[in-house]
Structure formats: C-alpha cells, structure tokens
Coordinates of C-alpha atoms in Angstrom, one line a residue:
M1 CA 3.1 70.6 23.5
I2 CA 4.0 73.6 25.3
Y3 CA 3.5 77.2 24.3
L4 CA 6.1 79.9 25.3
L5 CA 6.0 83.6 25.2
L6 CA 9.5 85.3 24.6
G7 CA 9.9 89.2 25.1
A8 CA 12.7 91.4 25.2
N9 CA 12.9 95.3 25.5
L10 CA 16.7 95.9 26.4
G11 CA 19.6 95.3 24.4
D12 CA 19.7 93.8 20.7
R13 CA 16.1 92.5 21.0
V14 CA 16.1 90.5 17.7
Q15 CA 19.3 88.9 18.3
T16 CA 18.5 88.0 21.9
L17 CA 14.9 86.5 20.8
H18 CA 16.8 84.4 17.9
R19 CA 19.3 83.0 20.4
A20 CA 16.5 82.3 22.9
V21 CA 14.8 80.4 20.1
D22 CA 17.9 78.2 19.6
L23 CA 18.6 77.5 23.2
I24 CA 15.0 76.4 23.7
A25 CA 15.2 74.1 20.6
E26 CA 18.6 72.5 22.2
R27 CA 17.3 72.1 25.5
L28 CA 13.6 72.0 25.8
G29 CA 12.4 70.1 22.6
T30 CA 11.8 70.8 19.0
V31 CA 10.3 73.9 18.0
M32 CA 7.2 73.3 16.0
Q33 CA 5.8 76.5 15.1
Q34 CA 7.1 80.3 15.9
S35 CA 5.0 83.3 15.5
A36 CA 6.3 86.5 13.8
L37 CA 8.0 89.0 15.9
Y38 CA 5.6 91.8 17.2
E39 CA 6.5 95.3 18.7
T40 CA 4.4 95.7 21.6
A41 CA 3.7 98.4 24.3
P42 CA 5.0 97.7 27.8
W43 CA 2.4 96.3 30.3
G44 CA 2.2 96.7 34.0
V45 CA 5.0 99.1 34.1
V46 CA 4.9 101.4 31.2
D47 CA 7.5 103.7 31.5
Q48 CA 10.1 101.6 29.7
P49 CA 10.9 100.8 26.0
A50 CA 8.8 98.9 23.8
Y51 CA 9.1 95.2 23.6
L52 CA 9.6 92.6 20.9
N53 CA 7.4 89.6 21.8
Q54 CA 7.1 86.2 19.8
V55 CA 5.3 83.0 20.6
L56 CA 6.7 79.4 20.2
A57 CA 5.0 76.2 20.1
V58 CA 7.4 73.5 21.5
E59 CA 7.1 69.6 21.8
T60 CA 8.9 68.5 24.7
M61 CA 9.7 65.6 27.0
L62 CA 10.2 67.5 30.0
R63 CA 7.9 67.8 33.1
P64 CA 6.4 71.4 33.5
E65 CA 8.9 72.1 36.5
D66 CA 11.9 71.3 34.5
V67 CA 10.8 73.5 31.7
L68 CA 10.6 76.5 34.1
V69 CA 14.2 75.6 35.5
Q70 CA 15.4 75.4 32.0
T71 CA 13.9 78.6 30.8
Q72 CA 15.0 80.3 34.0
I73 CA 18.7 79.3 33.1
I74 CA 18.3 80.3 29.4
E75 CA 17.1 83.8 30.6
Q76 CA 20.0 84.1 33.0
E77 CA 22.6 82.9 30.4
L78 CA 21.2 85.6 28.0
G79 CA 21.6 88.4 30.7
R80 CA 18.5 88.6 32.5
V81 CA 18.4 90.2 35.9
R82 CA 15.4 90.4 38.0
F83 CA 14.8 94.0 39.5
E84 CA 11.2 94.9 39.4
K85 CA 8.2 92.8 38.4
W86 CA 7.0 93.5 34.8
G87 CA 10.1 96.0 34.5
A88 CA 12.4 96.3 31.4
R89 CA 14.4 93.2 30.6
V90 CA 17.0 91.7 28.3
I91 CA 14.8 88.5 28.0
D92 CA 11.7 87.2 29.5
I93 CA 10.2 83.6 28.8
D94 CA 6.9 82.7 29.9
M95 CA 5.1 79.4 29.7
L96 CA 1.5 79.9 28.5
Y97 CA 0.4 76.4 28.2
Y98 CA 1.4 72.8 29.0
D99 CA -0.7 70.6 26.8
H100 CA -4.1 70.9 28.5
L101 CA -2.7 71.0 32.0
I102 CA -4.2 73.1 34.8
Q103 CA -1.6 73.6 37.7
Q104 CA -1.2 76.2 40.6
S105 CA 2.0 75.8 42.9
D106 CA 4.1 78.3 44.6
T107 CA 6.4 78.6 41.8
L108 CA 4.4 77.9 38.6
T109 CA 0.8 78.3 37.3
I110 CA -0.5 77.0 34.3
P111 CA -1.9 78.3 32.0
H112 CA -0.3 81.4 32.5
P113 CA -2.5 83.5 35.0
Y114 CA -2.5 86.8 32.8
L115 CA -2.3 85.6 29.4
H116 CA -6.1 86.2 28.6
Q117 CA -5.5 89.8 29.7
R118 CA -2.6 90.7 27.2
R119 CA -2.9 91.6 23.5
F120 CA 0.9 91.1 23.3
T121 CA 0.5 87.5 24.3
L122 CA -2.8 86.7 22.4
V123 CA -1.9 88.4 19.2
P124 CA 1.3 86.1 18.6
L125 CA -0.5 83.0 19.9
A126 CA -3.6 83.6 17.8
E127 CA -1.1 83.6 14.7
I128 CA 0.0 80.0 15.3
A129 CA -2.9 78.6 17.5
P130 CA -6.2 80.7 16.9
N131 CA -8.3 77.6 17.9
L132 CA -6.2 76.3 20.9
V133 CA -8.8 76.2 23.8
H134 CA -7.9 77.6 27.4
P135 CA -8.5 74.7 29.7
V136 CA -9.9 76.8 32.4
F137 CA -12.0 79.6 30.3
K138 CA -12.9 76.7 27.6
K139 CA -12.5 79.7 25.1
T140 CA -10.2 79.7 21.9
T141 CA -7.4 82.0 21.4
S142 CA -9.2 83.8 19.0
E143 CA -12.2 84.2 21.3
L144 CA -10.0 85.3 24.1
L145 CA -8.2 88.0 21.9
A146 CA -11.6 89.2 20.8
E147 CA -12.9 89.7 24.5
C148 CA -9.8 91.2 25.6
A149 CA -9.9 94.6 27.2
D150 CA -6.3 95.5 26.8
N151 CA -5.8 97.9 24.1
G152 CA -1.9 98.0 24.2
E153 CA -0.2 98.4 20.7
V154 CA 0.8 95.1 19.0
I155 CA 2.5 95.7 15.6
P156 CA 4.3 93.3 13.4
Y157 CA 8.0 93.9 13.4
L158 CA 9.7 94.0 10.0

C-alpha cells in the first residue's frame, strides 16, 4: 500500500485534485481510501494562496521508482511547472509511504522526509490511517500529529 499526498493551490483546485485521483487510479492502482479535502496554510514559502490537500491510500504493483515517474508524469499533464521549492503549484503529488519500506536515494526518500513536520499531511493521513506506524520513528500517525510542532491551519473543505 502506498500513501500519496495531493496538493493544489493554483487554478481550479477541486477539479485538479479530482482529475489527479482519476489518473492515479488509471496508472498506479486501486484507490482504496481517500481523505476529505482540507484547505491548508502554505508551508515553507508562506506568501502564496491556500492549498487544498488530500491523502490517498493506493494498492499498487509498481515499484517505488515507477510510482515516482508516474506521479511526475501526472503532475506535468495537469500543468505542473517547477519554479521554486515549496512554491505555488497547480498540483503536487508526494509519496508519503510505500508499505513499510525505508529508502533513501538521490531521487526518492521513503517515508517522505517532512511528513512528520506538516499538519497538512498528518491531518488527512490521520483521517484514513490513524494507526499506521512510521517505520523510522515507530509512532502512529495519530502520535506524530499529537507531537507535531506545526501550527498551520488545516480546515475541512466543504
């Protein structure tokens, strides 16, 4: 099972996230769970519009590197242009977990290296996988959220 974080803060955010979910289901595997949408404060670079974020649990047969390639292709197809780290974007798809794998390479780090520091990641992840254990920290999503120092706003999006 892989867990993906989707984020968008430019254009029609809702439509973009819906389209991303459809493309992920077509190319990566079965979407087993998806969190609600959350409107969240920007993180890293704060002078930008609010994001919509969502977490998906996806059953896949692809290798982690192939998941990364496919998510980057989906981002490009949906209009993602990379200008600035943590800058505004039409779509962002981050791999949070791939089963219980721990991997670090030049192109991919699993689990995602910042997931435990970001409320906009932990809140939707806790909605669908509160008891999922981080393979490095040996803590559940709920525990990581309770300990998270980030005070960025994360509000259910209606």
